[in-house]
Tab-separated table of C-alpha atoms in Angstrom:
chain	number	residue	atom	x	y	z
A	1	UNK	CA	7.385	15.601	-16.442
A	2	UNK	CA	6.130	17.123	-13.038
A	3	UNK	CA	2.358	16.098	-12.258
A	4	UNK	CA	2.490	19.724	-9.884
A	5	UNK	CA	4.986	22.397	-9.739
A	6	UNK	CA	5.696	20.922	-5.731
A	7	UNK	CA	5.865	17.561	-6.599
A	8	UNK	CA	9.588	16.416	-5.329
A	9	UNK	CA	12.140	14.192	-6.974
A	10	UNK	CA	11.318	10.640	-8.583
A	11	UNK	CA	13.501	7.741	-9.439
A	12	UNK	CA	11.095	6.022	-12.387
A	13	UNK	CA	10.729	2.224	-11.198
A	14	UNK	CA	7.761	1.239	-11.372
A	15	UNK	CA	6.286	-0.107	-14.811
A	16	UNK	CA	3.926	2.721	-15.600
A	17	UNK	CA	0.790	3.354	-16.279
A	18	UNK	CA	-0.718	-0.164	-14.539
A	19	UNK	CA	-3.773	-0.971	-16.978
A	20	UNK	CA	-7.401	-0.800	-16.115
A	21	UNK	CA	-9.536	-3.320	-16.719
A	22	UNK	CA	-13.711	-4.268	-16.502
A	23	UNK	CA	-13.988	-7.199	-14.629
A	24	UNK	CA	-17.003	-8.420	-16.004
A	25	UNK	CA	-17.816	-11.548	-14.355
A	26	UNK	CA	-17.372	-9.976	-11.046
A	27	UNK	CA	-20.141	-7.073	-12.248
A	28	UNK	CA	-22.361	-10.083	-12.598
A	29	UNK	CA	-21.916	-11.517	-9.195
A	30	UNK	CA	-21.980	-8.536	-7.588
A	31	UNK	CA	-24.989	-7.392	-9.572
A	32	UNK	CA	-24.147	-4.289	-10.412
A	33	UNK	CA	-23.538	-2.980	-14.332
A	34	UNK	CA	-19.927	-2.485	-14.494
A	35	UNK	CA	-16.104	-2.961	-11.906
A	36	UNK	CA	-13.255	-1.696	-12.743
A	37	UNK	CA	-9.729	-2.370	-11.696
A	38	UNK	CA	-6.746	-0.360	-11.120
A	39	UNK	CA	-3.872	-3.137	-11.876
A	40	UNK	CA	-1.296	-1.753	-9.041
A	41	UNK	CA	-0.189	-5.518	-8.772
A	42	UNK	CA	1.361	-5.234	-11.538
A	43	UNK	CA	3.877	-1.898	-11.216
A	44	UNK	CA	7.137	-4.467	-11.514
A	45	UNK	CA	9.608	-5.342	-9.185
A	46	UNK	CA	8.439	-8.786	-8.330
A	47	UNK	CA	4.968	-7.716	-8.138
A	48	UNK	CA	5.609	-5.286	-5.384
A	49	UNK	CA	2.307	-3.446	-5.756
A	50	UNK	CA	1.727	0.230	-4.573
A	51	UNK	CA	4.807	0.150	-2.498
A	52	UNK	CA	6.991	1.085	-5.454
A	53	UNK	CA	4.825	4.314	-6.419
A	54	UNK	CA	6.013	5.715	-2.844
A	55	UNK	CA	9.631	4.261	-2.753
A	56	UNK	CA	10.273	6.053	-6.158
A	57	UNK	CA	9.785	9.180	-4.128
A	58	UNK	CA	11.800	7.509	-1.139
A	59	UNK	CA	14.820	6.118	-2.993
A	60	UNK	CA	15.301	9.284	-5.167
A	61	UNK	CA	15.845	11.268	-2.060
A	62	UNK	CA	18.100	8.775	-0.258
A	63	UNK	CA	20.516	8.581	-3.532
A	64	UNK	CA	20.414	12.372	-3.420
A	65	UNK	CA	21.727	12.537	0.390
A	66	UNK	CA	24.569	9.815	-0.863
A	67	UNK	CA	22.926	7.172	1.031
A	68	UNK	CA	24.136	3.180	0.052
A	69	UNK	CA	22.074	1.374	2.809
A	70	UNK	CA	18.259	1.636	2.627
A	71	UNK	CA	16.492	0.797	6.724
A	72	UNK	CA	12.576	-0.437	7.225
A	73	UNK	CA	10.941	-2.032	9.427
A	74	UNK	CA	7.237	-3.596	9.086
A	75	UNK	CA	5.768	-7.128	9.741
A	76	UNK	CA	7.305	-10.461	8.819
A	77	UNK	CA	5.305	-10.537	5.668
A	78	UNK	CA	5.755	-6.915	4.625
A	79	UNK	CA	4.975	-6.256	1.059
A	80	UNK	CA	6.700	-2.639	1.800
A	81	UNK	CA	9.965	-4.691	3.471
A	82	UNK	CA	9.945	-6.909	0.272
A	83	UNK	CA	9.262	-4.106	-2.155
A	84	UNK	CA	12.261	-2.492	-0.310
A	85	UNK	CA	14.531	-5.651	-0.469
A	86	UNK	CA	13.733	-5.860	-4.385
A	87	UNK	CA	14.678	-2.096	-5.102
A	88	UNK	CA	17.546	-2.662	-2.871
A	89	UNK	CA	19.002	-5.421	-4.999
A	90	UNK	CA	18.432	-3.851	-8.439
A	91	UNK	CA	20.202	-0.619	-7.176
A	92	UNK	CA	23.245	-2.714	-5.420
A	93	UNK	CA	21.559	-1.072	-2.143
A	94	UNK	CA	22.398	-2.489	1.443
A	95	UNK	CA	19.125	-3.332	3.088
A	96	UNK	CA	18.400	-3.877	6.916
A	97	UNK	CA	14.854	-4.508	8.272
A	98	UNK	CA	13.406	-4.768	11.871
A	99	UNK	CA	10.501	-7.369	11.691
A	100	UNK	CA	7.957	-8.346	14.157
A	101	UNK	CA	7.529	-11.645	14.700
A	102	UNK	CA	7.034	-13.856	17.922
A	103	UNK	CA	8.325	-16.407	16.503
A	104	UNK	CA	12.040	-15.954	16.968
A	105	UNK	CA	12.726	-17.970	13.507
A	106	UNK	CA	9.771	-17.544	11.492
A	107	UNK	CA	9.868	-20.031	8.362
A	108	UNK	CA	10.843	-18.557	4.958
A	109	UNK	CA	7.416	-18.002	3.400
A	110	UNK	CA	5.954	-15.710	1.344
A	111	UNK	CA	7.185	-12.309	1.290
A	112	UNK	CA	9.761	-13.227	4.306
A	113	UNK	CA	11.730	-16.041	1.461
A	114	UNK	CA	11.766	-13.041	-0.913
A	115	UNK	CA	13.412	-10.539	1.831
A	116	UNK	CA	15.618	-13.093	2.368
A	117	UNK	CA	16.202	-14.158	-1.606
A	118	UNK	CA	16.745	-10.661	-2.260
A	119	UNK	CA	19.412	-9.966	-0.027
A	120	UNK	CA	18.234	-8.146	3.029
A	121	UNK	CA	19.556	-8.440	6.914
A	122	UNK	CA	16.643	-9.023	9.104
A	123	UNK	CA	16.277	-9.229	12.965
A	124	UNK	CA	13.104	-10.316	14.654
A	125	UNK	CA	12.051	-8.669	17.602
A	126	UNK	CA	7.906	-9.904	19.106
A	127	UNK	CA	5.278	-7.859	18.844
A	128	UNK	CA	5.521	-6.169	22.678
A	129	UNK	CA	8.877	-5.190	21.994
A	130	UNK	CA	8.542	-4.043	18.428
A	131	UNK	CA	6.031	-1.903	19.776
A	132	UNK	CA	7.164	-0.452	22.871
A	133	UNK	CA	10.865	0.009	21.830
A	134	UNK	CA	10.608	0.554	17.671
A	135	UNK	CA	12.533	4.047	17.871
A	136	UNK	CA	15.581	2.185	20.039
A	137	UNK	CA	15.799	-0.675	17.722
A	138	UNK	CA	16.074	1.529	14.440
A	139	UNK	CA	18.459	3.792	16.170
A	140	UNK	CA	20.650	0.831	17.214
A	141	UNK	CA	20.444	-0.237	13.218
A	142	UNK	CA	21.489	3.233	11.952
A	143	UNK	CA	24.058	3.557	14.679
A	144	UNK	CA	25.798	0.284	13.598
A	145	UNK	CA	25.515	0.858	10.052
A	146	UNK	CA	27.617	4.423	10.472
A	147	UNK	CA	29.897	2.584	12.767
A	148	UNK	CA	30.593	0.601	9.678
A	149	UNK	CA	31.693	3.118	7.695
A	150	UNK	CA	27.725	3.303	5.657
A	151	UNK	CA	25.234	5.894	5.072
A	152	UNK	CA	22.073	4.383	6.383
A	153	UNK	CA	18.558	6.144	5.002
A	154	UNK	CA	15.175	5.597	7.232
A	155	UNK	CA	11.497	5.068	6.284
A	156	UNK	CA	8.981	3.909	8.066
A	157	UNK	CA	6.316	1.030	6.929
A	158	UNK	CA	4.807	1.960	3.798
A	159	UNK	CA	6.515	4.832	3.724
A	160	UNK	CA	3.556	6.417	4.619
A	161	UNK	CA	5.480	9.855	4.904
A	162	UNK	CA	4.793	13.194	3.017
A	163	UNK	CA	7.321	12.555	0.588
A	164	UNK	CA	5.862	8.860	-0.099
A	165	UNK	CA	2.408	10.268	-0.586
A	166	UNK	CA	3.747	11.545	-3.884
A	167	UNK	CA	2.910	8.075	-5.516
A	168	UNK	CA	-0.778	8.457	-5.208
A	169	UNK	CA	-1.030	11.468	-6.335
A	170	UNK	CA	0.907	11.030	-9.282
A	171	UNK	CA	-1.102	7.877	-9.728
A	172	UNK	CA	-4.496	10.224	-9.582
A	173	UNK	CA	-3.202	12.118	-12.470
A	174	UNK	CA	-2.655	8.832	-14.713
A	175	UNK	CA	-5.651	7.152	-13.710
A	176	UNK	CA	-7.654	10.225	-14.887
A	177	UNK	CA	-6.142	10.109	-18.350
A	178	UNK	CA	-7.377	6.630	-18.329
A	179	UNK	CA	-10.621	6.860	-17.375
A	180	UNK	CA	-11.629	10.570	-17.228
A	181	UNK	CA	-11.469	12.857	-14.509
A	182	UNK	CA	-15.316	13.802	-14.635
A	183	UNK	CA	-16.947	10.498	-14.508
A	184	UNK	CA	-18.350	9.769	-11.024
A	185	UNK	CA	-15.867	7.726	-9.776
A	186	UNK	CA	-15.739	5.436	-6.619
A	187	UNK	CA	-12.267	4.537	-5.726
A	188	UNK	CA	-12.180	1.678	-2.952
A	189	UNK	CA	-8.601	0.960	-1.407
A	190	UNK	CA	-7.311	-1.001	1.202
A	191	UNK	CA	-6.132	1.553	4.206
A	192	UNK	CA	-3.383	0.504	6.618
A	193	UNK	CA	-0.193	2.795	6.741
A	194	UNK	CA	-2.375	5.576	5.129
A	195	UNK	CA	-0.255	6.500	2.783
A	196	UNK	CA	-1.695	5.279	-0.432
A	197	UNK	CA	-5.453	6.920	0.944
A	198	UNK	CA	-3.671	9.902	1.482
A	199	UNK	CA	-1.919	10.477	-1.873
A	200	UNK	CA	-4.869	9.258	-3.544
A	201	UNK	CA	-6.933	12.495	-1.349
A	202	UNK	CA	-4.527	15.130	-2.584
A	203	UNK	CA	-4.102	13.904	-6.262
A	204	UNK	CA	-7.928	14.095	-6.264
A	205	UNK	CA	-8.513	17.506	-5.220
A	206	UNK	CA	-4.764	19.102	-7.034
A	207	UNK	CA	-6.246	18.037	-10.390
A	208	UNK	CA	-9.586	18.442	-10.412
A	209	UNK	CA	-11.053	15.226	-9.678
A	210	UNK	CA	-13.747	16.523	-7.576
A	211	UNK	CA	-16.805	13.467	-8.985
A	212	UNK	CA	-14.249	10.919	-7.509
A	213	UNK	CA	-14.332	9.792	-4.043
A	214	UNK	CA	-11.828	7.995	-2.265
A	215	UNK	CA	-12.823	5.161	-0.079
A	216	UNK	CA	-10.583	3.382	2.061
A	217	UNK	CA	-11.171	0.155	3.823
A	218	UNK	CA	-9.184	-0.246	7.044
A	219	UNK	CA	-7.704	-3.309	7.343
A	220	UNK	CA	-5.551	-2.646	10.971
A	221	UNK	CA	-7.008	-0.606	13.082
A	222	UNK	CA	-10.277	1.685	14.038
A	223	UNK	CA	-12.321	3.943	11.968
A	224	UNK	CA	-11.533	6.494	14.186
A	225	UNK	CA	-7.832	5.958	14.204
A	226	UNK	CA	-7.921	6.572	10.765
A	227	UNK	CA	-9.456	9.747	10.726
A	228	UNK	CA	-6.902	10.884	12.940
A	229	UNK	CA	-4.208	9.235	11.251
A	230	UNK	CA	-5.248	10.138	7.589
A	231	UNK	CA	-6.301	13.679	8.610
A	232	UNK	CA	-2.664	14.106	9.861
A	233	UNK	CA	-0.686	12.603	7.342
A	234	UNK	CA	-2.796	14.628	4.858
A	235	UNK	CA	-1.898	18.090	6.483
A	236	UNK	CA	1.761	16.974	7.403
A	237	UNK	CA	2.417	16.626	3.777
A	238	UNK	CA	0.570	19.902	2.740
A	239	UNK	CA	2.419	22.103	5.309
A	240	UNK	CA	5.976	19.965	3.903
A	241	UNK	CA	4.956	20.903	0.042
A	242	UNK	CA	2.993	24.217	0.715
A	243	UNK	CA	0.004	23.080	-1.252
A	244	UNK	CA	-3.022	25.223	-1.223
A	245	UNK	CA	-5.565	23.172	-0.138
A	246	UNK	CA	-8.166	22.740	3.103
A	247	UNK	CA	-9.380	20.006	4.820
A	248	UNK	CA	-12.443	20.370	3.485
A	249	UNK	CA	-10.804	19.559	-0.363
A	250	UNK	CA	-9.891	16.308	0.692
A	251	UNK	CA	-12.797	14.144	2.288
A	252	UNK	CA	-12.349	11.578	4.237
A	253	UNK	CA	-14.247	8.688	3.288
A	254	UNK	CA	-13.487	5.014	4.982
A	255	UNK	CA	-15.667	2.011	4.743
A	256	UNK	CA	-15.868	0.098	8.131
A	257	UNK	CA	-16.542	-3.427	9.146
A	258	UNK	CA	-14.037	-5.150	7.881
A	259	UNK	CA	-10.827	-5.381	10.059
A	260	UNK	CA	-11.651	-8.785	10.943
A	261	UNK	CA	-10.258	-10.599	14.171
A	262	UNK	CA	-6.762	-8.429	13.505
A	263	UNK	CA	-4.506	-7.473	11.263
A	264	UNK	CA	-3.246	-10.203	8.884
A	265	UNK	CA	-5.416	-12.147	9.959
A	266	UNK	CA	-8.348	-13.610	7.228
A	267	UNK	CA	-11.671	-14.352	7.828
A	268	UNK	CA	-14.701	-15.847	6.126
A	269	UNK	CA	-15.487	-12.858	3.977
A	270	UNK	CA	-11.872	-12.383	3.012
A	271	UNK	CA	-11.154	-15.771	2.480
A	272	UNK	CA	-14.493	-15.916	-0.004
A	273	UNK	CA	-12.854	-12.713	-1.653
A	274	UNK	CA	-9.595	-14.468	-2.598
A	275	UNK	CA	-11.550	-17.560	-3.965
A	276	UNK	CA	-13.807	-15.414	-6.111
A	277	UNK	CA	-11.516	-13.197	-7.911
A	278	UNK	CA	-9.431	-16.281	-8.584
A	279	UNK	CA	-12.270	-18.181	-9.934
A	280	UNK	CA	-14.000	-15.662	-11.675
A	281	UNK	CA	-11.113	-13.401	-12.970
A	282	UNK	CA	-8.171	-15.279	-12.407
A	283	UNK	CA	-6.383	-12.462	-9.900
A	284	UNK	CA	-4.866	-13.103	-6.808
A	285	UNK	CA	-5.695	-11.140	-4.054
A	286	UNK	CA	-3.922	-11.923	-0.670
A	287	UNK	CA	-5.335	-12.369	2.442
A	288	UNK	CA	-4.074	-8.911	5.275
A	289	UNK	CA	-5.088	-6.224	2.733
A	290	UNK	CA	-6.659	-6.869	-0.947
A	291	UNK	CA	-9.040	-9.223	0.198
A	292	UNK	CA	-10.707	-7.229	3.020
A	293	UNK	CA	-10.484	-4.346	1.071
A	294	UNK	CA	-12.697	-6.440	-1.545
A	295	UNK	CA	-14.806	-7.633	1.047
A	296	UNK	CA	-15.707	-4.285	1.802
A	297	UNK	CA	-16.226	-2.991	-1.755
A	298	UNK	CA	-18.474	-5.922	-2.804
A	299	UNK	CA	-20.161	-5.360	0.375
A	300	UNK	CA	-20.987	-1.963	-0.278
A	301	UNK	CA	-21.431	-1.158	-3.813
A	302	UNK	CA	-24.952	-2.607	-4.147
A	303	UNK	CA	-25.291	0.584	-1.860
A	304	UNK	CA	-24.158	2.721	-4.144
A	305	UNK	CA	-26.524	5.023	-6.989
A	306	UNK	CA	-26.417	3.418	-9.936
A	307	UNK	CA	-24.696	6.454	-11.440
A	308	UNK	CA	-21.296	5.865	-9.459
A	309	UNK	CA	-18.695	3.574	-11.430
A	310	UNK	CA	-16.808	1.353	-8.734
A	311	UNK	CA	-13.304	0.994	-9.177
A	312	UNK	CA	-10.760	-1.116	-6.924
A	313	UNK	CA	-7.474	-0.637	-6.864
A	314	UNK	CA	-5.620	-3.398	-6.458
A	315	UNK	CA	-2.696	-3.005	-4.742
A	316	UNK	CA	-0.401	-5.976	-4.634
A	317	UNK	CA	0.781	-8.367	-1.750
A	318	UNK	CA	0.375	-11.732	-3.630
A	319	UNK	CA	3.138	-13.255	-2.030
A	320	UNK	CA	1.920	-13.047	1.127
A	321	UNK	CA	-1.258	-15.705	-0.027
A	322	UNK	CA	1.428	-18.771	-0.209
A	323	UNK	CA	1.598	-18.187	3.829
A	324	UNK	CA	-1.826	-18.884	3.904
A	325	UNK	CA	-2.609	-21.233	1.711
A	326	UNK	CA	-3.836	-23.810	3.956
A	327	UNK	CA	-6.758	-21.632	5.227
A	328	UNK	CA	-7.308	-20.276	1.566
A	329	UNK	CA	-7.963	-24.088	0.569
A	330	UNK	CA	-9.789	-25.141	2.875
A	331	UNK	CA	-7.179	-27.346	4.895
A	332	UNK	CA	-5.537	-25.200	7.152
């Protein structure tokens, strides 16, 4: 059943509704009376996190344009390029990625093994060149997969898109039947592509969610890159689905100070994040998105009046932890 009268086509993947639960020993730490947890890490396809709420969205539209080849591109430890490669295999999809590495043969680790495991044709391409020539590179993928005789689909990492957006707000409307859509809510989230701070904007002010707010960590890039890159992402996809609503509805709220050195790349408050929920909930977090994210709730809700429930969504990437195990235990 349609969440809005705009909302598009859906291909049901994921395993839905993800559970909440209190996460009582981390209250305690923390000090504060109560956390909750959205458990996004757990939507299915091989843990693949929030990046199957958007590719539902994604997918459904490629099958209707006849598509049979599904092209990405992200980092070499993508969750979105896994999640991608997993949907790709259970739908008997072709798959082709552009990754950026500069390391011309990265080793299979982590998400990379599963892209790989899965099925998916990958080229490498370093970071100067993945940046400076990303448009050539897809085109030259597309091009040879029509050459082939195939019917290539694009999205971009994240698929932070309009039509990807879909799986936040959709995910709004059944975390509100979980928890209630009048309680003061504070929803923290790790922001990179946008997409999943975006959805989770527009779900909150198209149903009526107006005691939530929506904070998003960034975990890639500036504060104020954000704003600009939430603030158009957010009115892209109301101009796409003609939805009644003003900047003003949907707040942008971002929590800052905790990009560390780069993206993907941990640090000591991070690090201390992933230990802590393993140790005193048993739940992996992994070390470019969850764990910063964390880091910045936990740093911030002592802030907070009383009255406001925390809640952090947890949005998946475990794989890419066994990359990093090393540093997470203290040898690397």
């Amino acid at each position: 059943m349609k969440i809005h009268p705009q909302e598009p086509a859906r291909l049901e993947l994921a395993q839905l509704p993800t559970p909440v639960v209190k996460l009582k020993q981390l209250a305690d730490i923390a000090g504060v009376e109560r956390v909750l947890m959205k458990r996004d890490d757990l939507t299915g396809l091989e843990i693949s996190g929030n990046k199957v709420r958007k590719l539902e969205y994604m997918v459904a539209e490629a099958l209707e344009q006849g598509a049979d080849t599904l092209v990405t591109h992200g980092g070499f430890q993508s969750n979105h390029c896994r999640a991608t490669a997993a949907i790709g295999a259970r739908l008997g999809l072709r798959v082709r990625m552009v990754l950026r590495s500069d390391d011309p043969d990265p080793p299979w680790d982590g998400n990379l093994f599963l892209d790989r495991l899965f099925g998916a044709e990958v080229s490498y391409h370093a970071a100067d060149v993945y940046r400076s020539q990303l448009d050539r590179l897809i085109c030259e993928v597309m091009e040879q997969e029509r050459a082939a005789g195939r019917r290539p689909y694009f999205f971009p990492v994240g698929a932070s898109v309009p039509l990807g957006c879909w799986g936040y707000v959709r995910a709004v409307a059944e975390l509100a039947e979980q928890v209630g859509s009048d309680q003061p809510l504070d929803i923290y989230c790790a922001t990179s592509s946008a997409g999943t701070q975006v959805g989770l904007m527009l779900g909150r002010a198209l149903l009526g969610c107006e005691n939530w707010r929506i904070l998003g960590v960034p975990v890639s890039d500036s504060v104020e890159y954000f704003h600009s890159e939430l603030r158009k992402l957010e009115r892209a996809t109301v101009e796409r689905f003609q939805l009644d609503l003003s900047p003003e509805e949907t707040p942008i709220d971002l929590v800052e100070g905790f990009i560390g050195p780069g993206y993907a790349i941990p640090y000591p408050e991070a690090v201390e994040a992933i230990r802590l929920l393993g140790s005193s909930e048993g739940i992996v977090l992994d070390p470019s998105y969850t764990s910063k994210a964390m880091a910045g709730m936990l740093a911030t809700v002592k802030r907070q009046p009383a009255e406001r429930q925390p809640l952090f969504l947890h949005t998946g990437g475990s794989f890419g932890l066994f990359a990093c195990r090393g540093l997470i235990s203290g040898e690397g």
